[in-house]
Short mmCIF file of C-alpha atoms and ligand atoms in Angstrom, two decimals:
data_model
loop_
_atom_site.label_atom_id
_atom_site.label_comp_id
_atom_site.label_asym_id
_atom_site.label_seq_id
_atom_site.Cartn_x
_atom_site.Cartn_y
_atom_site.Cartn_z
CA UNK A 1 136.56 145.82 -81.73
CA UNK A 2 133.08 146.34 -80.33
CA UNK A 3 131.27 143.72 -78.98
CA UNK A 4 128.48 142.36 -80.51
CA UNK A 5 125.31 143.99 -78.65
CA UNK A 6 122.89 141.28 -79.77
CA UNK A 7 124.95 138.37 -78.23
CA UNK A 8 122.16 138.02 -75.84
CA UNK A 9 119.90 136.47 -78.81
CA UNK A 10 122.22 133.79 -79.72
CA UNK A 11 122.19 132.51 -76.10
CA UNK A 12 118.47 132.45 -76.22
CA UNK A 13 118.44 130.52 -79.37
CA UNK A 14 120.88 128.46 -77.89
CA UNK A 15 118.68 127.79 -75.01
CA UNK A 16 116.18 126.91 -77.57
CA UNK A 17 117.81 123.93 -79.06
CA UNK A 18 118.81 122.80 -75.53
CA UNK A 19 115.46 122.28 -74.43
CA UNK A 20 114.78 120.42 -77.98
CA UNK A 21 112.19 123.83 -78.78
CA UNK A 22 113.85 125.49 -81.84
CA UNK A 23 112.78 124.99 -84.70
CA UNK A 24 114.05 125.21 -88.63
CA UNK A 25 111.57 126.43 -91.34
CA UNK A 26 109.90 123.67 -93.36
CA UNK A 27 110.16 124.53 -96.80
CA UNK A 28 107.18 124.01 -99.11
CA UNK A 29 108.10 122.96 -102.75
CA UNK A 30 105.15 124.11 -104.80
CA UNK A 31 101.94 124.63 -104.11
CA UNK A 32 99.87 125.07 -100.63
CA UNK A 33 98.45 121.06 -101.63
CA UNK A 34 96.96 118.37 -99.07
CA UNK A 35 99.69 116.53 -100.18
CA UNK A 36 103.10 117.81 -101.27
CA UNK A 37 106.53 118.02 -100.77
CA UNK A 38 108.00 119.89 -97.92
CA UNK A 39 111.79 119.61 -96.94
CA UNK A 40 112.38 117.56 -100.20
CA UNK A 41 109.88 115.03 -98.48
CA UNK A 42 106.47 114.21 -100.05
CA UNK A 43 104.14 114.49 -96.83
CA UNK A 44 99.82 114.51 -96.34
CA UNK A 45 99.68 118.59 -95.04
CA UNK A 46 98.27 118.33 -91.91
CA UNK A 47 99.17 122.30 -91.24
CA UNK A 48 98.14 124.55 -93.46
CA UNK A 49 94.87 126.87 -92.96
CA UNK A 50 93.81 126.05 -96.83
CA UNK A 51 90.43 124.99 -95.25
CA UNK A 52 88.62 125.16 -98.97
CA UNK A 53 92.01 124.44 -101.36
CA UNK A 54 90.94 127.76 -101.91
CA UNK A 55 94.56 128.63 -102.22
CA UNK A 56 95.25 127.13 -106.06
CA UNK A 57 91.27 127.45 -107.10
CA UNK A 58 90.89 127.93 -110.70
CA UNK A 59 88.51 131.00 -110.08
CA UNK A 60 90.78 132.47 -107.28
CA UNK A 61 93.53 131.86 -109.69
CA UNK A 62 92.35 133.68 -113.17
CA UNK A 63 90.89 136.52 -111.38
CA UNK A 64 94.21 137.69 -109.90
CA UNK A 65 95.73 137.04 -113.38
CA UNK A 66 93.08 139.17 -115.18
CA UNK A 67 93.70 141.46 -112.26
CA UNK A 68 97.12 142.00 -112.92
CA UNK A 69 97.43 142.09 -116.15
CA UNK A 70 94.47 145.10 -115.97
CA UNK A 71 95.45 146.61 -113.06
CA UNK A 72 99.56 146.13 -112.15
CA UNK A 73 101.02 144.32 -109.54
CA UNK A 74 100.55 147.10 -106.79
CA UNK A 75 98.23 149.65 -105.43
CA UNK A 76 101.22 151.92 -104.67
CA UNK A 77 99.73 153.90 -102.04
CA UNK A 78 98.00 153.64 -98.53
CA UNK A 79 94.45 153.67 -98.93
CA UNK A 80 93.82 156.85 -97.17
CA UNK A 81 96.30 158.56 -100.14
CA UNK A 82 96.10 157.24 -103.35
CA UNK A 83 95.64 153.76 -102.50
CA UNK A 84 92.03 152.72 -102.79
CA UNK A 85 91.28 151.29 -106.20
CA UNK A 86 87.84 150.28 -107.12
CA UNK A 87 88.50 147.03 -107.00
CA UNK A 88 89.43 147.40 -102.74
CA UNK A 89 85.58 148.90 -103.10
CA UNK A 90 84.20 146.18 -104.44
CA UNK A 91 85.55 143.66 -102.41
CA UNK A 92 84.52 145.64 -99.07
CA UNK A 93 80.86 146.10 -100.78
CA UNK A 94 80.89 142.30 -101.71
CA UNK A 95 82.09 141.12 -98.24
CA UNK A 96 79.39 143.72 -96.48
CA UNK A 97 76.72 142.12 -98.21
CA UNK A 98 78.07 138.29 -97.48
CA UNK A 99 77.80 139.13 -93.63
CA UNK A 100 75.24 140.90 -93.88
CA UNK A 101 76.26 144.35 -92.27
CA UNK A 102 76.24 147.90 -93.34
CA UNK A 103 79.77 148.26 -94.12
CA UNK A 104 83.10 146.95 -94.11
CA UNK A 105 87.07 147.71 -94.24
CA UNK A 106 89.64 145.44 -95.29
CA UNK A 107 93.33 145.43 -93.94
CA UNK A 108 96.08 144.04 -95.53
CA UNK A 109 96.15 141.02 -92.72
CA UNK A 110 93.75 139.22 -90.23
CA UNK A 111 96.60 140.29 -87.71
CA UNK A 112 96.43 144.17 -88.81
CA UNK A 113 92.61 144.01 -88.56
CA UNK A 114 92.65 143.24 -84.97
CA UNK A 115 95.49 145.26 -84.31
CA UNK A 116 94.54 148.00 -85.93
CA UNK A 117 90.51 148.16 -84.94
CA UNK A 118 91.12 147.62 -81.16
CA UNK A 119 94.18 150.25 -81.22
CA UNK A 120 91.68 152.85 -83.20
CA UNK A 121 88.48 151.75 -80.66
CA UNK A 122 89.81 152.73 -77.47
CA UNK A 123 91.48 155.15 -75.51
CA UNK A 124 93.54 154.96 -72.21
CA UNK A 125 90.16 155.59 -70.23
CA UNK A 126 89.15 151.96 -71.18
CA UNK A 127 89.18 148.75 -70.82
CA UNK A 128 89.12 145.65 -72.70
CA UNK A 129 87.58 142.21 -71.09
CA UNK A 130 89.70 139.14 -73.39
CA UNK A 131 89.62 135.75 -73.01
CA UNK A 132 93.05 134.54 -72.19
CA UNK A 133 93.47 132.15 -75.01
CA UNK A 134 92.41 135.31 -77.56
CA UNK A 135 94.90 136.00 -80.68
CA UNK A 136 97.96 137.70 -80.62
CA UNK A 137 97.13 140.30 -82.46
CA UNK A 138 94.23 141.20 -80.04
CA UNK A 139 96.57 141.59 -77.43
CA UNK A 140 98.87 143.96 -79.05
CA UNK A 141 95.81 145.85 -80.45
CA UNK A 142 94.94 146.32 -76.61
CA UNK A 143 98.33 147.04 -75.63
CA UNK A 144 98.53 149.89 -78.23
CA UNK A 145 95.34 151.04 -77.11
CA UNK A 146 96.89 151.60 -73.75
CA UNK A 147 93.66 150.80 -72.14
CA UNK A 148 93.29 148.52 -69.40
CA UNK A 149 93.35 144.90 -69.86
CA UNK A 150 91.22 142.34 -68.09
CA UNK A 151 91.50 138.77 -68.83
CA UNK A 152 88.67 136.20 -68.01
CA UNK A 153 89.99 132.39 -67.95
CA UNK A 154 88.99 130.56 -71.24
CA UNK A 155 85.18 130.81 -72.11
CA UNK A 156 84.60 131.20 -68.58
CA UNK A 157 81.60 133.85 -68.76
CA UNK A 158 81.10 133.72 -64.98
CA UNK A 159 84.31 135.45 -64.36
CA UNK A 160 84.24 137.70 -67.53
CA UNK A 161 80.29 138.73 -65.39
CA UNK A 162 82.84 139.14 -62.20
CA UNK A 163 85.33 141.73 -64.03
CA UNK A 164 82.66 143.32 -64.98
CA UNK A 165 80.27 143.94 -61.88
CA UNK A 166 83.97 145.62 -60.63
CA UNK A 167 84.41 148.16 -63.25
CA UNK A 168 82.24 151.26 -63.32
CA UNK A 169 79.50 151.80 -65.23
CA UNK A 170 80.27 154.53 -67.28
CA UNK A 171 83.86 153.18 -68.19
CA UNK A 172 84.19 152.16 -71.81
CA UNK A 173 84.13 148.29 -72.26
CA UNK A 174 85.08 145.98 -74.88
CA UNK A 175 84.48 142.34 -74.64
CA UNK A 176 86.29 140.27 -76.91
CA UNK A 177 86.66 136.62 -77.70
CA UNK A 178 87.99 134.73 -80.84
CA UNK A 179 85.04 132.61 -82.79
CA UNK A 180 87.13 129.81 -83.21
CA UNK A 181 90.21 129.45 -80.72
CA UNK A 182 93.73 128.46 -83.41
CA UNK A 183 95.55 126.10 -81.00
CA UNK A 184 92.38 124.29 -79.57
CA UNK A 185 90.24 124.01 -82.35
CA UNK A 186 86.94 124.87 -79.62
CA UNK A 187 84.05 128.05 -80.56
CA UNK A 188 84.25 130.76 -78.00
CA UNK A 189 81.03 131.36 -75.68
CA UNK A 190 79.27 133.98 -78.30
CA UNK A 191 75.42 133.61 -77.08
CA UNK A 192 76.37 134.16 -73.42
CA UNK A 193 79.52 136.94 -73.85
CA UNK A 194 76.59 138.99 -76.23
CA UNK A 195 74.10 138.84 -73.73
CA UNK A 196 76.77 139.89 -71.03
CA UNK A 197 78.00 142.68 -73.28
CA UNK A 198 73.84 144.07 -73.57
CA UNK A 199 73.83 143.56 -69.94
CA UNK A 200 77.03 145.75 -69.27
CA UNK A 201 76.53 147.90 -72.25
CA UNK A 202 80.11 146.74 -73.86
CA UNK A 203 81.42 147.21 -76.81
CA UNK A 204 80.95 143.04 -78.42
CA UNK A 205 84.08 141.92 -80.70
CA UNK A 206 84.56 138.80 -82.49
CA UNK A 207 87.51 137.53 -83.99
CA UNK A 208 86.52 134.96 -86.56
CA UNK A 209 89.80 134.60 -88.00
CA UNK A 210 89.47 130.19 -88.39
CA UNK A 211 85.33 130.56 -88.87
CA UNK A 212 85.67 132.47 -91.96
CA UNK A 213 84.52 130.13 -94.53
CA UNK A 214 83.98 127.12 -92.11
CA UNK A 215 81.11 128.23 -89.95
CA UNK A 216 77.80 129.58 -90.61
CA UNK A 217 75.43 129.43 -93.92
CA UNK A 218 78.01 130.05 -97.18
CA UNK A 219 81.13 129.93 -94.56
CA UNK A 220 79.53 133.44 -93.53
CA UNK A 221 80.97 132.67 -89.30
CA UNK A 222 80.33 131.94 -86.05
CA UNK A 223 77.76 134.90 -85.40
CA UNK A 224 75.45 133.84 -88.36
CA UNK A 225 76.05 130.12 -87.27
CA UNK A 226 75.13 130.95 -83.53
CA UNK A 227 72.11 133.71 -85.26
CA UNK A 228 73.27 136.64 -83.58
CA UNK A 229 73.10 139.11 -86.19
CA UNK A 230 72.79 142.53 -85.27
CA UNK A 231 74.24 141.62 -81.60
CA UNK A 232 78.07 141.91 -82.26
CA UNK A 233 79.41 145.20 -83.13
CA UNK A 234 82.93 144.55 -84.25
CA UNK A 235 83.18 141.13 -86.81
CA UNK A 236 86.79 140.84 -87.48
CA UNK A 237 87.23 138.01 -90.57
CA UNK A 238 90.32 136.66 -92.42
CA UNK A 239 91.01 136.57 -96.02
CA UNK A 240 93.91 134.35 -95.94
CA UNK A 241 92.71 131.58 -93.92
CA UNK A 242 89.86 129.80 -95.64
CA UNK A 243 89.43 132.40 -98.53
CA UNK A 244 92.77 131.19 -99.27
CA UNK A 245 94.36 134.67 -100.41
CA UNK A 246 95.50 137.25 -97.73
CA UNK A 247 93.86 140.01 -95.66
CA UNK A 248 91.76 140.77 -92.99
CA UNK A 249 88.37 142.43 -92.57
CA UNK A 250 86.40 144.71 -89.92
CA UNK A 251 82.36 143.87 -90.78
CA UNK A 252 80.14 146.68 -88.50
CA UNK A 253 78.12 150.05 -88.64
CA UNK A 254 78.78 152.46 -91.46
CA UNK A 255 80.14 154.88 -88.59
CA UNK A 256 82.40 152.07 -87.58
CA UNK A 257 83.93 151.53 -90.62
CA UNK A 258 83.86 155.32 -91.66
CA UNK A 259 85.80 155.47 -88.19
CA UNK A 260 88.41 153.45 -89.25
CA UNK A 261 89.03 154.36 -92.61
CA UNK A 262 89.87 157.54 -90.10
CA UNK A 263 91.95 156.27 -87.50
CA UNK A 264 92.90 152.48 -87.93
CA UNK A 265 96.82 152.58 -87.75
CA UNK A 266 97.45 149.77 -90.63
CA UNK A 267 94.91 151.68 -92.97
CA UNK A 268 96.36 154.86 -92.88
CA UNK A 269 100.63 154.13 -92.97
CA UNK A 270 100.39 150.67 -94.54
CA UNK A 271 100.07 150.11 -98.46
CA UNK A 272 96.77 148.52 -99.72
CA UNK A 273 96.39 144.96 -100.85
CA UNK A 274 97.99 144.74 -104.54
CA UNK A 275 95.05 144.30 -107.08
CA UNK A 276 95.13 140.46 -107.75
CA UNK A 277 94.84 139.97 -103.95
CA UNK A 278 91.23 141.84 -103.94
CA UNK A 279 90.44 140.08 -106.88
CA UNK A 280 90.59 136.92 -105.94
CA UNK A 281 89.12 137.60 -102.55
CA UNK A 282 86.33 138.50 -104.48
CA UNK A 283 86.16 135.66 -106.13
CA UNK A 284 86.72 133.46 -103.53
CA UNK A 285 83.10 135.04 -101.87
CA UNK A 286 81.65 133.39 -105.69
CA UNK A 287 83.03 130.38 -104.55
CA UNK A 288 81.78 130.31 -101.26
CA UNK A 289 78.01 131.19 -102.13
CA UNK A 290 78.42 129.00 -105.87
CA UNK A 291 79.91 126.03 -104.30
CA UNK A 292 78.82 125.20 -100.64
CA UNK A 293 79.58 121.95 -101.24
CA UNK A 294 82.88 122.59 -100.50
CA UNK A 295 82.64 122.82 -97.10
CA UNK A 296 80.18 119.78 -96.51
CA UNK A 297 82.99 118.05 -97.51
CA UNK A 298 85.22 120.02 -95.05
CA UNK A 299 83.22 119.11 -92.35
CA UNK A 300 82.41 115.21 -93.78
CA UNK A 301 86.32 115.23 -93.69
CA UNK A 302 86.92 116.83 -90.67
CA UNK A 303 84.14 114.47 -88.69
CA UNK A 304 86.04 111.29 -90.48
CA UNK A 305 89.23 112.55 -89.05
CA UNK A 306 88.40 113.98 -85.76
CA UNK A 307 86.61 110.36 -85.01
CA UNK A 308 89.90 108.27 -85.84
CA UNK A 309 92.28 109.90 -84.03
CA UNK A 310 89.79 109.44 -80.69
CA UNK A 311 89.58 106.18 -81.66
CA UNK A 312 93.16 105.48 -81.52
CA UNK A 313 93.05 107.32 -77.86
CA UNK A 314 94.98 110.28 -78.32
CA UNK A 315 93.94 113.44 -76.37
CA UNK A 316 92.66 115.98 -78.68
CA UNK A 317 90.80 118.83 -76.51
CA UNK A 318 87.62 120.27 -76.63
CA UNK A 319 88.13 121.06 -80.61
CA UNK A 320 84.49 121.79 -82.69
CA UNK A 321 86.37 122.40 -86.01
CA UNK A 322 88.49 121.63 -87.95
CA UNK A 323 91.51 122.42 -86.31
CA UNK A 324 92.03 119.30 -83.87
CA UNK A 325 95.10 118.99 -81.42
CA UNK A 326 97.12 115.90 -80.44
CA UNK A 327 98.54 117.00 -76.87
CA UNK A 328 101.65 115.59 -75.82
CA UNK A 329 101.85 117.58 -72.67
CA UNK A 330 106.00 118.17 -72.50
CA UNK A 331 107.51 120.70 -75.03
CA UNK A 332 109.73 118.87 -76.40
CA UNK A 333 107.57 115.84 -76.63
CA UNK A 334 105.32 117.61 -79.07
CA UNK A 335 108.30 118.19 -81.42
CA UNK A 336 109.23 114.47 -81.12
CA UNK A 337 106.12 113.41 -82.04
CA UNK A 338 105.71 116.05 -85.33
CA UNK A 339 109.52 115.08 -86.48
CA UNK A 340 108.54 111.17 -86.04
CA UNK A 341 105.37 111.53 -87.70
CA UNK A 342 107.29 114.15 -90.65
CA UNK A 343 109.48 111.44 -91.19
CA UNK A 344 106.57 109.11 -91.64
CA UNK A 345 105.34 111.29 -94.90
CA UNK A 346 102.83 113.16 -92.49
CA UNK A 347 103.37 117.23 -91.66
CA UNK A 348 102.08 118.52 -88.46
CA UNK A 349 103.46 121.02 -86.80
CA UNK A 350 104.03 120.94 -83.05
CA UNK A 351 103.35 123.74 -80.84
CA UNK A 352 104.81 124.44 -77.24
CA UNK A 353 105.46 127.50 -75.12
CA UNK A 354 104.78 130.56 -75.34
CA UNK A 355 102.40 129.83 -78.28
CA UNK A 356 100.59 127.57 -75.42
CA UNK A 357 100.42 127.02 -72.16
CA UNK A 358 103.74 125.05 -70.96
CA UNK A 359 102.05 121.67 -70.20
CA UNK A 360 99.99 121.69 -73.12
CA UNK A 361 102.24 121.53 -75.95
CA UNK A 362 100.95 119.52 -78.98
CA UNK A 363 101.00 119.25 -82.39
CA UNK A 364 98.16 120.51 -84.50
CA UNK A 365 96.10 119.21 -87.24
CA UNK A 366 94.14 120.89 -89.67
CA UNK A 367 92.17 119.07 -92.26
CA UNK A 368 90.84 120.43 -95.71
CA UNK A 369 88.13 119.86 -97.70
CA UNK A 370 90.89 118.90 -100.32
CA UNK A 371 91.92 115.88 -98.61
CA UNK A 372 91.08 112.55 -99.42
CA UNK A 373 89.89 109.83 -97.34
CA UNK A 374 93.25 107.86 -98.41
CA UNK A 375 95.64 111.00 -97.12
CA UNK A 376 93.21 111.13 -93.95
CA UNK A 377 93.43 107.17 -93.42
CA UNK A 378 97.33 107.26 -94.12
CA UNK A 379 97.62 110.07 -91.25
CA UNK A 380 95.75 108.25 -89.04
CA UNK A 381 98.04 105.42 -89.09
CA UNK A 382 101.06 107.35 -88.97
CA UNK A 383 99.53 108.54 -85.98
CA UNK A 384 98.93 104.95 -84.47
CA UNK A 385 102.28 104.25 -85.37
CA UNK A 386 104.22 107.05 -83.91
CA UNK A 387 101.75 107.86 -81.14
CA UNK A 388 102.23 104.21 -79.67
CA UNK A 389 106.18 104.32 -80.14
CA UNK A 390 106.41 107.80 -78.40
CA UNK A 391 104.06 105.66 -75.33
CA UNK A 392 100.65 108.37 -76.03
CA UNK A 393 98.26 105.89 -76.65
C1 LIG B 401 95.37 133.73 -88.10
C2 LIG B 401 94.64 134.56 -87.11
C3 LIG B 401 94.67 135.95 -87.19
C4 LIG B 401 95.55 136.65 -88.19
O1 LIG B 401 95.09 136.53 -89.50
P1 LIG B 401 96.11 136.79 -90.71
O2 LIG B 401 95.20 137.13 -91.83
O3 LIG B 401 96.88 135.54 -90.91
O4 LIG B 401 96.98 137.93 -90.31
C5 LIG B 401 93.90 136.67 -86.32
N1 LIG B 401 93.15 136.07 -85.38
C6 LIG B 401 93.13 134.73 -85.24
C7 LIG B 401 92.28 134.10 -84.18
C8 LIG B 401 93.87 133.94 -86.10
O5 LIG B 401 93.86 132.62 -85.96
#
């Protein structure tokens, strides 16, 4: 009989559980709610990236009904083939005028959009200057890209200046940094990496993946809330974060996008977004510019939140938004303390290595404007509870 040739996994999984680090699935019954049941166990949703509750709108919802029932369930071709309907047009029109450039693609994911735009970009003659806590999916895009890779240590613009001054001037640069950073919750250094990138003549590229829809005027991101229009070339967005749906977006020059719609990987072998996804991604940009309100009370929610869980003494970073982490330091800490506070009706999820750095594992919280001050006051004294049994405060 031949031997299994992925033993090897197994063992590593097996690892996993003996340092207390793997992890089962929690299972959400129902809807993507503030509060709802996951694992059979009725919990306040401290993990989700439903910033707006966008995710079971009335709006959002109806338009990808009517959108199916006139248009099918799928677009049944890449876009580049048969693939782009008008309603993919409209929602790339719609989201060029919301930020405010000439033109924009969507992708069928936030990570594809990264992946996809930094792989198309650049060539093996380059080289691409990243913050080290940047997303996944810019890392792979650079890897693909097969261009060089320099990292600068987190919003450290001195050093990114450093890398710089050291590369040639005629080489190709891109300097990239996510808007909002997912496991700290902090805004990357966008005033000083532009001005860096007109000193150096670099290619600027911002990831606003967790600022789309919670920074800037209408949710519009971090480069209309720091007003640097016109300064970044490369605005990558998310459709499945705040505007509750799925997708990703490239916002830029018309040659940018007309680049793209040439040469971006996902674009050209992946099948476009199914009809009722554009649809309500188009009406989740109604939303955003009909009903600001929304995120006022994001942020009244997120200030409310932030605030208590100081209070109480825990250590939660250098977060600006939304996203705030408890660190527990030790891996397998940070899962004690998000199975302690599960059990306590409150879901959030702990993260350890290799998502971050080894000491720094914690769980993360995410607040929505959906919340109410009862769910935010009941996690906060699950947290007391569990953060002074586990000895963190
Ligand atoms: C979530 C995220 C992405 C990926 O977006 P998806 O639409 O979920 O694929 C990209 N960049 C950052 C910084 C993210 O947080």
């Amino acid at each position: 009989m031949r031997t299994d040739p992925l033993a090897y996994l197994s063992i590593e999984l097996d690892t996993l559980k003996q340092q207390g680090l793997y992890r089962h699935l929690r299972i959400l019954e129902g809807e993507q709610k503030p509060k709802t049941t996951f694992d059979h166990r009725q919990v306040v949703n401290l993990s989700s990236n439903n910033y707006l509750g966008l995710t079971t709108h009335p709006r959002l919802r109806e338009a990808a009904l009517a959108a199916t029932r006139d248009l099918g369930v799928g677009s049944g071709s890449v876009r580049s083939i048969a693939g782009t309907m008008a309603i993919h047009m409209e929602l790339e029109r719609r989201l060029a005028v919301f930020k405010n450039t000439e033109a924009v693609v969507v992708f069928q994911s936030g990570f594809a959009a990264n992946a996809g735009t930094v792989a198309a970009v650049l060539t093996k003659e380059d080289v691409v200057i990243s913050d080290e806590l940047n997303h996944a999916s810019i890392i792979d895009g650079a890897r693909l890209s097969r261009a060089a890779i320099k990292v600068f240590p987190h919003k450290d613009v001195a050093a990114a200046r450093r890398i710089l001054q050291d590369l040639p001037a005629s080489q190709r640069k891109l300097l990239i940094t996510d808007g909002v950073f997912s496991m700290d919750g902090d805004v990357g250094a966008i005033p000083d990496l532009c001005t860096l990138a007109e000193e150096f003549g670099c290619i600027m590229m911002v990831d606003d993946a967790h600022a789309s829809g919670v920074f800037g005027k209408n949710g519009r991101g971090t480069i209309d809330h720091f007003g640097l229009h016109g300064r970044v070339d490369i605005q990558v967005g998310t459709l499945s974060k705040a505007v509750g749906a799925l997708g990703g977006y490239v916002a830029g020059s018309r040659a940018l996008i007309d680049f793209l719609y040439h040469r971006a990987r996902p674009f050209l072998f992946s099948t476009s977004h199914p009809p009722a996804t554009a649809a309500a991604c188009i009406a989740a940009i109604d939303v955003l510019e009909q009903e600001p309100q929304i995120i006022d009370r994001l942020w009244d929610n997120t200030l409310f939140f932030k605030a208590g869980l100081r209070a109480l003494g825990f250590n939660t970073g250098l977060s600006e938004s939304p996203i705030t982490p408890v660190i527990a330091g030790d891996g397998a800490l940070a899962m004690k303390l998000s199975d302690r506070l599960f059990q306590e009706g409150v879901f959030a999820q702990g993260i350890a290595f290799p998502t971050v750095a080894r000491d720094k594992a914690r769980v993360r919280t995410i607040v929505t404007a959906t919340h109410t001050r009862d769910d935010l006051q009941f996690a906060l004294d699950v947290f007391a509870k569990v953060g002074r049994e586990l000895g963190l405060i």
